[in-house]
Amino acid sequence: MQLQRFDCPLWLASGVADDAMKERIRSLNIAASTFIYTIDPSDHVCLEGALDTIREHHPDKTVWIIF
């Protein structure tokens, strides 16, 4: 059976998941991208930069942030 691709892209900060976890996520047909830097939720400039990147790639989509 072919898994359907979830229409909910996942973005991970660097260090959130190891390579095995990222492969497992992708094996579930989830579109996952990883930032090359860590994201400190208390650093509003960094957080806004990350959100801008996500908005560039996924315009008109709702962004959920989980800490």
mmCIF file with all atom_site columns, C-alpha atoms in Angstrom:
data_model
loop_
_atom_site.group_PDB
_atom_site.id
_atom_site.type_symbol
_atom_site.label_atom_id
_atom_site.label_alt_id
_atom_site.label_comp_id
_atom_site.label_asym_id
_atom_site.label_entity_id
_atom_site.label_seq_id
_atom_site.pdbx_PDB_ins_code
_atom_site.Cartn_x
_atom_site.Cartn_y
_atom_site.Cartn_z
_atom_site.occupancy
_atom_site.B_iso_or_equiv
_atom_site.pdbx_formal_charge
_atom_site.auth_seq_id
_atom_site.auth_comp_id
_atom_site.auth_asym_id
_atom_site.auth_atom_id
_atom_site.pdbx_PDB_model_num
ATOM 1  C CA . MET A 1 1  ? 0.000  0.000  0.000  1.00 0.00 ? 1  MET A CA 1
ATOM 2  C CA . GLN A 1 2  ? 1.293  3.465  -0.935 1.00 0.00 ? 2  GLN A CA 1
ATOM 3  C CA . LEU A 1 3  ? 1.291  6.038  1.844  1.00 0.00 ? 3  LEU A CA 1
ATOM 4  C CA . GLN A 1 4  ? -0.228 9.378  0.998  1.00 0.00 ? 4  GLN A CA 1
ATOM 5  C CA . ARG A 1 5  ? 1.954  12.410 1.478  1.00 0.00 ? 5  ARG A CA 1
ATOM 6  C CA . PHE A 1 6  ? 0.783  14.538 4.379  1.00 0.00 ? 6  PHE A CA 1
ATOM 7  C CA . ASP A 1 7  ? -0.065 18.064 3.284  1.00 0.00 ? 7  ASP A CA 1
ATOM 8  C CA . CYS A 1 8  ? 1.651  19.432 6.348  1.00 0.00 ? 8  CYS A CA 1
ATOM 9  C CA . PRO A 1 9  ? 5.366  20.120 5.912  1.00 0.00 ? 9  PRO A CA 1
ATOM 10 C CA . LEU A 1 10 ? 7.560  19.666 8.957  1.00 0.00 ? 10 LEU A CA 1
ATOM 11 C CA . TRP A 1 11 ? 10.476 21.974 9.708  1.00 0.00 ? 11 TRP A CA 1
ATOM 12 C CA . LEU A 1 12 ? 13.018 20.965 12.345 1.00 0.00 ? 12 LEU A CA 1
ATOM 13 C CA . ALA A 1 13 ? 15.597 23.126 14.068 1.00 0.00 ? 13 ALA A CA 1
ATOM 14 C CA . SER A 1 14 ? 19.103 21.744 13.970 1.00 0.00 ? 14 SER A CA 1
ATOM 15 C CA . GLY A 1 15 ? 19.668 19.210 16.726 1.00 0.00 ? 15 GLY A CA 1
ATOM 16 C CA . VAL A 1 16 ? 15.991 18.409 17.288 1.00 0.00 ? 16 VAL A CA 1
ATOM 17 C CA . ALA A 1 17 ? 16.142 15.000 15.622 1.00 0.00 ? 17 ALA A CA 1
ATOM 18 C CA . ASP A 1 18 ? 19.055 12.721 14.800 1.00 0.00 ? 18 ASP A CA 1
ATOM 19 C CA . ASP A 1 19 ? 19.538 11.261 11.319 1.00 0.00 ? 19 ASP A CA 1
ATOM 20 C CA . ALA A 1 20 ? 17.693 8.036  12.192 1.00 0.00 ? 20 ALA A CA 1
ATOM 21 C CA . MET A 1 21 ? 14.646 9.974  13.388 1.00 0.00 ? 21 MET A CA 1
ATOM 22 C CA . LYS A 1 22 ? 14.654 12.175 10.281 1.00 0.00 ? 22 LYS A CA 1
ATOM 23 C CA . GLU A 1 23 ? 14.792 9.082  8.064  1.00 0.00 ? 23 GLU A CA 1
ATOM 24 C CA . ARG A 1 24 ? 11.898 7.550  10.012 1.00 0.00 ? 24 ARG A CA 1
ATOM 25 C CA . ILE A 1 25 ? 9.856  10.739 9.560  1.00 0.00 ? 25 ILE A CA 1
ATOM 26 C CA . ARG A 1 26 ? 10.550 10.760 5.822  1.00 0.00 ? 26 ARG A CA 1
ATOM 27 C CA . SER A 1 27 ? 9.712  7.043  5.571  1.00 0.00 ? 27 SER A CA 1
ATOM 28 C CA . LEU A 1 28 ? 6.227  8.013  6.750  1.00 0.00 ? 28 LEU A CA 1
ATOM 29 C CA . ASN A 1 29 ? 6.000  10.215 3.650  1.00 0.00 ? 29 ASN A CA 1
ATOM 30 C CA . ILE A 1 30 ? 6.183  13.437 5.642  1.00 0.00 ? 30 ILE A CA 1
ATOM 31 C CA . ALA A 1 31 ? 7.911  16.332 3.886  1.00 0.00 ? 31 ALA A CA 1
ATOM 32 C CA . ALA A 1 32 ? 10.584 17.300 6.413  1.00 0.00 ? 32 ALA A CA 1
ATOM 33 C CA . SER A 1 33 ? 13.167 20.075 6.189  1.00 0.00 ? 33 SER A CA 1
ATOM 34 C CA . THR A 1 34 ? 15.888 20.831 8.699  1.00 0.00 ? 34 THR A CA 1
ATOM 35 C CA . PHE A 1 35 ? 17.290 24.260 9.472  1.00 0.00 ? 35 PHE A CA 1
ATOM 36 C CA . ILE A 1 36 ? 21.086 24.338 9.606  1.00 0.00 ? 36 ILE A CA 1
ATOM 37 C CA . TYR A 1 37 ? 20.957 26.271 12.861 1.00 0.00 ? 37 TYR A CA 1
ATOM 38 C CA . THR A 1 38 ? 19.323 25.932 16.251 1.00 0.00 ? 38 THR A CA 1
ATOM 39 C CA . ILE A 1 39 ? 16.345 28.134 16.976 1.00 0.00 ? 39 ILE A CA 1
ATOM 40 C CA . ASP A 1 40 ? 16.026 29.723 20.393 1.00 0.00 ? 40 ASP A CA 1
ATOM 41 C CA . PRO A 1 41 ? 12.324 30.455 20.960 1.00 0.00 ? 41 PRO A CA 1
ATOM 42 C CA . SER A 1 42 ? 13.241 33.382 23.211 1.00 0.00 ? 42 SER A CA 1
ATOM 43 C CA . ASP A 1 43 ? 15.285 34.983 20.393 1.00 0.00 ? 43 ASP A CA 1
ATOM 44 C CA . HIS A 1 44 ? 12.557 36.833 18.526 1.00 0.00 ? 44 HIS A CA 1
ATOM 45 C CA . VAL A 1 45 ? 14.855 37.886 15.670 1.00 0.00 ? 45 VAL A CA 1
ATOM 46 C CA . CYS A 1 46 ? 15.972 34.287 15.050 1.00 0.00 ? 46 CYS A CA 1
ATOM 47 C CA . LEU A 1 47 ? 12.425 32.990 15.348 1.00 0.00 ? 47 LEU A CA 1
ATOM 48 C CA . GLU A 1 48 ? 11.069 35.589 12.935 1.00 0.00 ? 48 GLU A CA 1
ATOM 49 C CA . GLY A 1 49 ? 13.844 34.730 10.462 1.00 0.00 ? 49 GLY A CA 1
ATOM 50 C CA . ALA A 1 50 ? 12.889 31.054 10.612 1.00 0.00 ? 50 ALA A CA 1
ATOM 51 C CA . LEU A 1 51 ? 9.220  31.922 10.110 1.00 0.00 ? 51 LEU A CA 1
ATOM 52 C CA . ASP A 1 52 ? 10.116 34.084 7.104  1.00 0.00 ? 52 ASP A CA 1
ATOM 53 C CA . THR A 1 53 ? 11.944 31.123 5.559  1.00 0.00 ? 53 THR A CA 1
ATOM 54 C CA . ILE A 1 54 ? 8.952  28.848 6.116  1.00 0.00 ? 54 ILE A CA 1
ATOM 55 C CA . ARG A 1 55 ? 6.591  31.470 4.657  1.00 0.00 ? 55 ARG A CA 1
ATOM 56 C CA . GLU A 1 56 ? 8.778  31.720 1.548  1.00 0.00 ? 56 GLU A CA 1
ATOM 57 C CA . HIS A 1 57 ? 8.507  27.994 0.945  1.00 0.00 ? 57 HIS A CA 1
ATOM 58 C CA . HIS A 1 58 ? 4.868  27.578 1.997  1.00 0.00 ? 58 HIS A CA 1
ATOM 59 C CA . PRO A 1 59 ? 2.922  30.758 1.276  1.00 0.00 ? 59 PRO A CA 1
ATOM 60 C CA . ASP A 1 60 ? -0.715 30.782 2.343  1.00 0.00 ? 60 ASP A CA 1
ATOM 61 C CA . LYS A 1 61 ? -0.183 27.934 4.824  1.00 0.00 ? 61 LYS A CA 1
ATOM 62 C CA . THR A 1 62 ? -0.822 28.017 8.556  1.00 0.00 ? 62 THR A CA 1
ATOM 63 C CA . VAL A 1 63 ? 2.360  27.665 10.615 1.00 0.00 ? 63 VAL A CA 1
ATOM 64 C CA . TRP A 1 64 ? 2.184  25.731 13.883 1.00 0.00 ? 64 TRP A CA 1
ATOM 65 C CA . ILE A 1 65 ? 5.034  26.093 16.365 1.00 0.00 ? 65 ILE A CA 1
ATOM 66 C CA . ILE A 1 66 ? 5.537  23.568 19.141 1.00 0.00 ? 66 ILE A CA 1
ATOM 67 C CA . PHE A 1 67 ? 8.134  24.091 21.872 1.00 0.00 ? 67 PHE A CA 1
#
